[in-house]
Structures are given as C-alpha cells and as structure tokens.
Amino acid sequence: TLLFGSIGIIGNIICFMVVYRFSFQQQHSFVEYLRSLAIFDFLSLLFECIQSLHDLFLYLFSFNLLNFRSSILCKLYEYSNHVIILLACWTIVGLTFDRLILVCDPWAKKWPNLSRRICNCKCAKRIILFLIILSLIINIPDILYQKWICRQSGYQYSAAFIGKLYLNETQINQTSNRLICQCRTSPNLSRFQILFYIQWKTYVFHLFCYTLIPAIILLASNTVHSRRQIVGQKNEHLRSKLTRTLTLASIIFLVLYFPHAIVETFSILIFPKYRIHCHIRSLIIIRILKRLSELLNIAALGINFFLYILGVNHYRSAAIQMLGLHHFQFFLPYLTVEHRNSIGSNIFNSSQHTK
C-alpha cells in the first residue's frame, strides 16, 4: 500500500503541475476535470497511506498514529476521507461522460447544441462544484453517528452487535485487556439510528453512490461510441488520441476500482453474520480479499499519471521539460517539435547573452 500509494501521490502531483502549467487547451472542459481528478486522487491516496502507516505502527509498535483523542477530530477525518473517495470516483465519471458528449455526441439530433453547452470550462467547474456539494451532503451521517471510542477488540463489543454472547466472558477478559481507540459508531445511539446508519453505509454509500452509479455511467459512456466526423480542426488528431487515452483510462479504472467497491459492499453485508457464528476461515478470506482489492483501488487512483501524462505526447513532453529531463540525451526523442524549438531558442538566447 505504501509503495503503490507513494508512486501514485508523486504521479498525481506531477500530473496536476503539468496540466496546470503546460495545458495546450486551457479553455476545454477536460482540463478542469484532469486538474480536479489529480487533486482528489492525491488526497485519496494520502488518506490511504496515512491509514496504512497507522496499521503498520499499531501492528509493530502498538502505537496509535491516528490517536485523535477527540470525537470532533475523528469525525472530520472520517468525513473528509469518505467525501474525497466519492469525489475521486465521480470525477473520472464526469470526465468520461464529457468525452462521450464532445466526441461521440449521441444526442446531436435531439439537442444539437448540447456539446457546446456542457463541454466547456465554466460548465465543468459548475459540475465539479455540484459533485463536491453532493458528496458533502451524502456523507453527513459520518459526522452525526460516529464518535471517538476506546473499547476491547471484538465484534461483541461494537455498537452494531445485537444478540447473545456465545463466547466465554472470562476468557475474553484475560486475552484482550488492551483497549483499541478508534472512530466508531456511537454506542449512545438508539437501535433505529444504528440500523439507519448501517443501512445508509451499506446501500446508499457503498452500493449505490460508490458502485452502481459510476459503473452504469462508465459502461454506458464506453459502450455508446459512434465517432463524430469533424473536418478542419487543427488539433483533431491530438484530441482524438487524448479521447482514446481517456476511454482506456476509464476502462482500466473499472477493472481496478470496482473489485474494491464490490468486496467492500459484500463485506459489510455478510461480515457481521460470519462474526456472530465464528466462521474464522471465511473471515480470513474476506480480509484477504479486502486487502487485495485495496491494492487494486490504489493502483486505479495512481494510474492516471501513467495514462494521461505518459500516454499523450504533449503532456509527456511538458513533464520531461518541467522535471528538467530534457538535458539528458535519452529523453530528447520524446519531446514534441514545439518543445524542441523552445529549448533550442532558449539555448540560443542564453549563448547570445553570454557573448
């Protein structure tokens, strides 16, 4: 997790800087989506790395790295984490849908000016702002129903546990004296509130917002592909190549991302039942699947750099120039003609000044 996350964080920083400083089509909508996607993916990977470090320190040194000691801080942390997760998912959906309307234009007969109205910089900013507000509203239950709690390890001590204890209490007290402090579902909630929060987290957040909506839109956007013939545009070849890259990115995102969403949803649905009946082998299998799917999810968040920056000639050339790699002979063939000319003119001007 730390390795994949660190590579993804560095890649998304480079992606944002290249798109922000060297974008060749500043007024186009996909530029705004790429900038926002780089920011949201960076923040999401940062949360993943922090959580991974927390688990590592807790396992090796019994040190709680995320020791908030306050319900307000833990609520804000969990709330921000879930907001960023949704935004990272929804932004690539918006980007794919934007490409669908601009390049394929499947509704041109019914709404002739739809691409001009939607696929512009101002509309992209409004859509991103709407997604931010929507994600903030959807994740309000994380603030209302969570609390900083220290308790013994074990599902039987959680707020969601309903039923009789089938284990020996004296044996539990002897083996689990250490308290685990974490942001959890508040035990002071009524049974209705606990049920509502669990149902919301399972069906609204994970199953609907986190899985079904992005899957349907991404699949629809990549299925409806009737290329629109545009004649006389200077950057049409570059734009069509970028569109192919973005389409490939959304497909890879589906393959890498949705196993995590599906495993997370099913684990919430069946995890309590297995814990009550002590199906240890099933619990271990679920945990292994969750860890593997988390790695795929981190790869999906960090792969944007390799697809957008390394896959598009102009952005790749800009990244080489920004990182100063154009001084090495190995990277010169990957520069565009414009960047080679600009580097040549800069060298010529500097030589004139020295004379």
Coordinates of C-alpha atoms in Angstrom, one line a residue:
T1 CA 0.0 0.0 0.0
L2 CA 2.8 2.5 0.9
L3 CA 4.7 1.7 -2.3
F4 CA 1.7 2.0 -4.6
G5 CA 0.4 5.0 -2.7
S6 CA 3.7 6.9 -2.8
I7 CA 4.1 6.3 -6.5
G8 CA 0.5 7.5 -7.1
I9 CA 1.0 10.6 -4.9
I10 CA 4.1 11.7 -6.8
G11 CA 2.5 10.9 -10.1
N12 CA -0.6 12.9 -9.3
I13 CA 1.5 15.9 -8.2
I14 CA 3.3 15.8 -11.5
C15 CA 0.0 15.4 -13.3
F16 CA -1.5 18.4 -11.7
M17 CA 1.5 20.6 -12.3
V18 CA 1.8 19.6 -15.9
V19 CA -1.9 20.1 -16.6
Y20 CA -1.9 23.4 -14.7
R21 CA 1.2 25.0 -16.2
F22 CA 1.5 23.4 -19.7
S23 CA -2.0 22.7 -20.8
F24 CA -2.4 23.3 -24.5
Q25 CA -6.2 23.8 -24.4
Q26 CA -6.8 25.9 -21.3
Q27 CA -10.5 26.6 -22.1
H28 CA -11.5 23.0 -22.6
S29 CA -13.6 21.1 -20.1
F30 CA -11.4 18.1 -19.8
V31 CA -8.5 20.3 -18.4
E32 CA -10.7 21.2 -15.4
Y33 CA -11.6 17.5 -14.9
L34 CA -7.9 16.4 -15.1
R35 CA -6.9 19.1 -12.6
S36 CA -9.7 18.1 -10.1
L37 CA -9.0 14.4 -10.6
A38 CA -5.3 14.8 -9.8
I39 CA -6.2 16.7 -6.6
F40 CA -8.9 14.2 -5.5
D41 CA -6.7 11.2 -6.3
F42 CA -3.8 12.8 -4.5
L43 CA -5.9 13.4 -1.3
S44 CA -7.5 9.9 -1.5
L45 CA -4.0 8.2 -1.8
L46 CA -2.8 10.4 1.1
F47 CA -5.6 9.1 3.3
E48 CA -4.7 5.5 2.2
C49 CA -1.1 6.0 3.1
I50 CA -1.8 7.5 6.4
Q51 CA -4.2 4.6 7.2
S52 CA -1.5 2.1 6.1
L53 CA 1.1 3.7 8.3
H54 CA -1.4 3.7 11.2
D55 CA -2.0 -0.1 10.7
L56 CA 1.8 -0.7 10.4
F57 CA 2.7 1.2 13.6
L58 CA -0.2 -0.4 15.5
Y59 CA 1.0 -3.9 14.5
L60 CA 4.7 -3.4 15.0
F61 CA 4.9 -1.0 18.0
S62 CA 1.4 -0.9 19.4
F63 CA 1.4 2.8 18.7
N64 CA -1.8 4.5 17.6
L65 CA -0.8 7.0 14.9
L66 CA -4.3 8.3 14.5
N67 CA -4.9 9.0 18.2
F68 CA -7.3 11.9 17.8
R69 CA -8.5 11.9 21.5
S70 CA -11.4 13.9 20.3
S71 CA -14.7 13.0 18.6
I72 CA -14.7 16.2 16.6
L73 CA -11.3 15.5 15.0
C74 CA -12.1 11.8 14.3
K75 CA -15.5 12.8 12.7
L76 CA -13.8 15.4 10.5
Y77 CA -11.1 12.9 9.4
E78 CA -13.6 10.1 8.5
Y79 CA -16.0 12.6 6.9
S80 CA -13.2 14.1 4.7
N81 CA -12.0 10.7 3.8
H82 CA -15.4 9.5 2.6
V83 CA -16.0 12.8 0.7
I84 CA -12.7 12.5 -1.2
I85 CA -13.4 8.8 -2.0
L86 CA -16.7 9.7 -3.7
L87 CA -15.2 12.8 -5.5
A88 CA -12.3 10.7 -6.9
C89 CA -14.7 8.2 -8.3
W90 CA -17.3 10.7 -9.6
T91 CA -14.7 13.0 -11.3
I92 CA -13.5 10.3 -13.7
V93 CA -17.2 9.5 -14.4
G94 CA -17.7 13.2 -15.2
L95 CA -14.6 13.2 -17.4
T96 CA -15.7 10.1 -19.3
F97 CA -19.2 11.5 -19.8
D98 CA -17.7 14.8 -21.1
R99 CA -15.7 12.9 -23.7
L100 CA -18.8 11.0 -24.7
I101 CA -20.8 14.1 -25.4
L102 CA -18.0 16.0 -27.1
V103 CA -16.6 13.3 -29.4
C104 CA -19.5 10.9 -29.9
D105 CA -22.4 13.4 -29.5
P106 CA -25.1 10.6 -29.4
W107 CA -27.9 13.1 -28.8
A108 CA -27.0 15.5 -31.6
K109 CA -30.3 15.2 -33.4
K110 CA -32.4 15.9 -30.3
W111 CA -30.1 18.5 -28.8
P112 CA -27.8 20.0 -31.5
N113 CA -26.0 22.4 -29.1
L114 CA -25.6 20.0 -26.2
S115 CA -21.8 19.6 -26.6
R116 CA -21.3 23.4 -26.7
R117 CA -23.4 23.9 -23.5
I118 CA -21.8 21.1 -21.5
C119 CA -18.3 20.7 -22.8
N120 CA -16.8 24.0 -21.7
C121 CA -14.7 25.2 -18.9
K122 CA -17.5 27.1 -17.0
C123 CA -19.9 24.1 -17.1
A124 CA -17.1 21.7 -16.0
K125 CA -16.4 23.9 -12.9
R126 CA -20.1 24.0 -12.1
I127 CA -20.4 20.2 -12.4
I128 CA -17.3 19.7 -10.1
L129 CA -18.8 22.2 -7.6
F130 CA -22.1 20.3 -7.7
L131 CA -20.3 17.0 -7.1
I132 CA -18.4 18.5 -4.1
I133 CA -21.7 19.8 -2.6
L134 CA -23.5 16.5 -3.2
S135 CA -20.7 14.4 -1.7
L136 CA -20.6 16.7 1.4
I137 CA -24.4 16.2 1.8
I138 CA -24.3 12.4 1.3
N139 CA -21.6 11.9 3.9
I140 CA -23.3 13.9 6.7
P141 CA -24.2 10.7 8.7
D142 CA -20.5 10.2 9.3
I143 CA -20.5 13.3 11.4
L144 CA -23.7 12.6 13.2
Y145 CA -23.3 8.9 14.1
Q146 CA -19.6 8.4 14.8
K147 CA -17.6 9.0 17.9
W148 CA -14.1 8.5 19.4
I149 CA -14.4 5.3 21.4
C150 CA -11.9 3.1 23.3
R151 CA -13.1 -0.5 23.7
Q152 CA -11.9 -4.0 23.8
S153 CA -11.3 -5.8 20.5
G154 CA -14.0 -8.0 19.2
Y155 CA -17.3 -7.6 17.4
Q156 CA -19.3 -8.4 20.5
Y157 CA -18.2 -5.0 22.0
S158 CA -19.3 -3.0 19.0
A159 CA -22.4 -0.8 18.8
A160 CA -23.7 -2.8 15.9
F161 CA -23.7 -6.1 17.8
I162 CA -27.2 -7.4 18.7
G163 CA -27.7 -10.7 20.3
K164 CA -26.3 -13.0 23.0
L165 CA -22.6 -13.6 23.6
Y166 CA -21.6 -17.1 22.7
L167 CA -18.1 -16.8 23.9
N168 CA -16.6 -17.2 27.4
E169 CA -16.5 -13.8 29.0
T170 CA -13.7 -14.7 31.5
Q171 CA -11.6 -16.0 28.6
I172 CA -12.2 -12.8 26.6
N173 CA -11.2 -10.5 29.6
Q174 CA -8.0 -12.5 30.1
T175 CA -6.9 -12.4 26.5
S176 CA -8.0 -8.9 25.4
N177 CA -7.1 -6.4 28.1
R178 CA -5.7 -3.9 25.7
L179 CA -8.2 -1.2 24.6
I180 CA -8.4 -0.2 21.0
C181 CA -9.3 3.5 20.4
Q182 CA -10.9 4.4 17.1
C183 CA -13.6 6.4 15.4
R184 CA -16.6 4.1 15.6
T185 CA -20.4 4.0 15.6
S186 CA -21.5 5.7 18.7
P187 CA -23.0 3.3 21.3
N188 CA -25.3 6.0 22.6
L189 CA -27.4 5.8 19.5
S190 CA -30.9 4.3 19.6
R191 CA -31.5 1.0 17.8
F192 CA -33.2 2.8 15.0
Q193 CA -30.3 5.2 14.5
I194 CA -27.8 2.4 14.4
L195 CA -29.9 0.5 11.9
F196 CA -30.3 3.6 9.7
Y197 CA -26.5 4.3 9.8
I198 CA -25.6 0.7 8.8
Q199 CA -28.2 0.7 6.0
W200 CA -27.0 4.0 4.8
K201 CA -23.4 3.0 4.8
T202 CA -24.2 -0.3 3.1
Y203 CA -26.7 0.6 0.4
V204 CA -26.5 4.4 -0.1
F205 CA -22.8 5.0 0.2
H206 CA -21.1 1.7 -0.9
L207 CA -23.7 0.0 -3.1
F208 CA -25.4 3.0 -4.8
C209 CA -23.1 6.0 -4.8
Y210 CA -19.8 4.1 -4.7
T211 CA -20.6 1.2 -7.1
L212 CA -23.8 1.2 -9.2
I213 CA -23.9 4.9 -10.4
P214 CA -20.3 5.1 -11.5
A215 CA -20.5 1.6 -13.1
I216 CA -23.6 2.4 -15.1
I217 CA -22.3 5.7 -16.4
L218 CA -18.9 4.5 -17.2
L219 CA -20.2 1.4 -19.0
A220 CA -22.7 3.5 -20.9
S221 CA -20.1 6.1 -21.9
N222 CA -17.7 3.5 -23.2
T223 CA -20.4 1.4 -25.0
V224 CA -22.0 4.3 -27.0
H225 CA -19.2 5.0 -29.4
S226 CA -20.1 6.5 -32.8
R227 CA -17.3 8.7 -33.7
R228 CA -18.3 12.1 -35.0
Q229 CA -16.6 13.4 -38.1
I230 CA -15.2 16.9 -37.6
V231 CA -13.4 18.5 -40.5
G232 CA -11.0 21.4 -40.5
Q233 CA -9.9 21.5 -36.9
K234 CA -6.2 21.9 -36.2
N235 CA -5.9 19.7 -33.1
E236 CA -8.4 17.0 -34.1
H237 CA -5.8 14.2 -34.3
L238 CA -4.4 15.2 -30.8
R239 CA -7.9 15.4 -29.4
S240 CA -9.0 12.0 -30.8
K241 CA -5.8 10.5 -29.3
L242 CA -6.5 12.1 -26.0
T243 CA -10.0 10.7 -26.1
R244 CA -8.8 7.2 -26.8
T245 CA -6.4 7.6 -23.8
L246 CA -9.3 8.8 -21.5
T247 CA -11.5 5.9 -22.7
L248 CA -8.8 3.4 -22.0
A249 CA -8.3 5.1 -18.6
S250 CA -12.0 4.7 -17.7
I251 CA -12.0 1.0 -18.7
I252 CA -8.9 0.3 -16.6
F253 CA -10.5 2.2 -13.8
L254 CA -13.5 -0.1 -14.0
V255 CA -11.3 -3.2 -13.9
L256 CA -9.1 -2.0 -11.0
Y257 CA -11.6 0.0 -8.9
F258 CA -14.8 -1.9 -8.8
P259 CA -13.5 -5.1 -7.2
H260 CA -12.7 -3.0 -4.1
A261 CA -16.2 -1.4 -4.2
I262 CA -17.9 -4.8 -4.6
V263 CA -15.8 -6.6 -1.9
E264 CA -16.3 -3.6 0.5
T265 CA -20.1 -3.8 0.0
F266 CA -20.3 -7.6 0.4
S267 CA -18.1 -7.5 3.5
I268 CA -20.4 -5.0 5.2
L269 CA -23.4 -7.2 4.3
I270 CA -22.1 -10.6 5.4
F271 CA -19.2 -9.7 7.8
P272 CA -21.4 -9.4 11.0
K273 CA -23.2 -12.7 10.3
Y274 CA -19.8 -14.6 10.0
R275 CA -18.5 -12.9 13.1
I276 CA -21.5 -13.9 15.2
H277 CA -21.2 -17.6 14.1
C278 CA -17.4 -17.5 14.4
H279 CA -16.6 -18.6 10.8
I280 CA -12.9 -17.9 11.2
R281 CA -11.9 -19.2 7.8
S282 CA -14.5 -17.1 6.0
L283 CA -13.4 -14.0 7.9
I284 CA -9.8 -14.6 6.9
I285 CA -10.8 -15.0 3.2
I286 CA -12.8 -11.8 3.4
R287 CA -9.9 -9.8 4.9
I288 CA -7.5 -11.1 2.3
L289 CA -9.9 -10.1 -0.5
K290 CA -10.3 -6.7 1.1
R291 CA -6.5 -6.2 1.2
L292 CA -6.0 -7.3 -2.4
S293 CA -8.9 -5.2 -3.7
E294 CA -7.5 -2.2 -1.7
L295 CA -4.2 -2.5 -3.6
L296 CA -6.2 -2.6 -6.9
N297 CA -8.1 0.5 -5.8
I298 CA -4.8 2.3 -5.0
A299 CA -3.4 1.3 -8.4
A300 CA -6.6 2.8 -10.0
L301 CA -6.1 6.1 -8.2
G302 CA -2.4 6.3 -9.1
I303 CA -2.6 5.1 -12.7
N304 CA -3.8 8.5 -14.0
F305 CA -0.2 9.8 -14.2
F306 CA 0.9 7.0 -16.5
L307 CA -2.1 7.2 -18.8
Y308 CA -2.7 10.9 -19.1
I309 CA 0.9 12.2 -18.8
L310 CA 2.9 9.4 -20.4
G311 CA 0.1 8.5 -22.9
V312 CA -0.3 11.9 -24.5
N313 CA 2.7 13.3 -26.4
H314 CA 2.2 16.9 -25.5
Y315 CA 1.8 16.2 -21.7
R316 CA 4.6 13.7 -21.8
S317 CA 6.9 16.3 -23.4
A318 CA 5.8 19.0 -20.9
A319 CA 6.5 16.7 -18.0
I320 CA 10.0 15.9 -19.3
Q321 CA 10.7 19.7 -19.7
M322 CA 9.2 20.5 -16.2
L323 CA 11.3 17.9 -14.5
G324 CA 14.5 19.0 -16.3
L325 CA 15.0 15.7 -18.0
H326 CA 15.4 17.3 -21.4
H327 CA 19.1 17.9 -20.6
F328 CA 19.6 14.1 -21.0
Q329 CA 20.0 12.7 -24.5
F330 CA 17.8 9.7 -23.7
F331 CA 14.6 11.9 -23.3
L332 CA 15.1 14.2 -26.3
P333 CA 13.2 11.9 -28.8
Y334 CA 10.1 12.1 -26.6
L335 CA 9.9 15.9 -26.8
T336 CA 7.4 17.5 -29.3
V337 CA 8.6 19.7 -32.0
E338 CA 7.3 22.8 -30.2
H339 CA 9.2 22.0 -27.1
R340 CA 12.4 21.2 -29.0
N341 CA 12.2 24.6 -30.8
S342 CA 11.6 26.4 -27.5
I343 CA 14.6 24.7 -25.9
G344 CA 16.7 25.5 -28.9
S345 CA 15.7 29.1 -28.8
N346 CA 16.4 29.4 -25.1
I347 CA 19.9 27.9 -25.6
F348 CA 20.5 30.3 -28.5
N349 CA 19.3 33.3 -26.4
S350 CA 21.4 32.3 -23.4
S351 CA 24.5 32.0 -25.6
Q352 CA 23.9 35.5 -27.1
H353 CA 23.7 36.9 -23.6
T354 CA 26.9 35.3 -22.5
K355 CA 28.7 36.8 -25.5

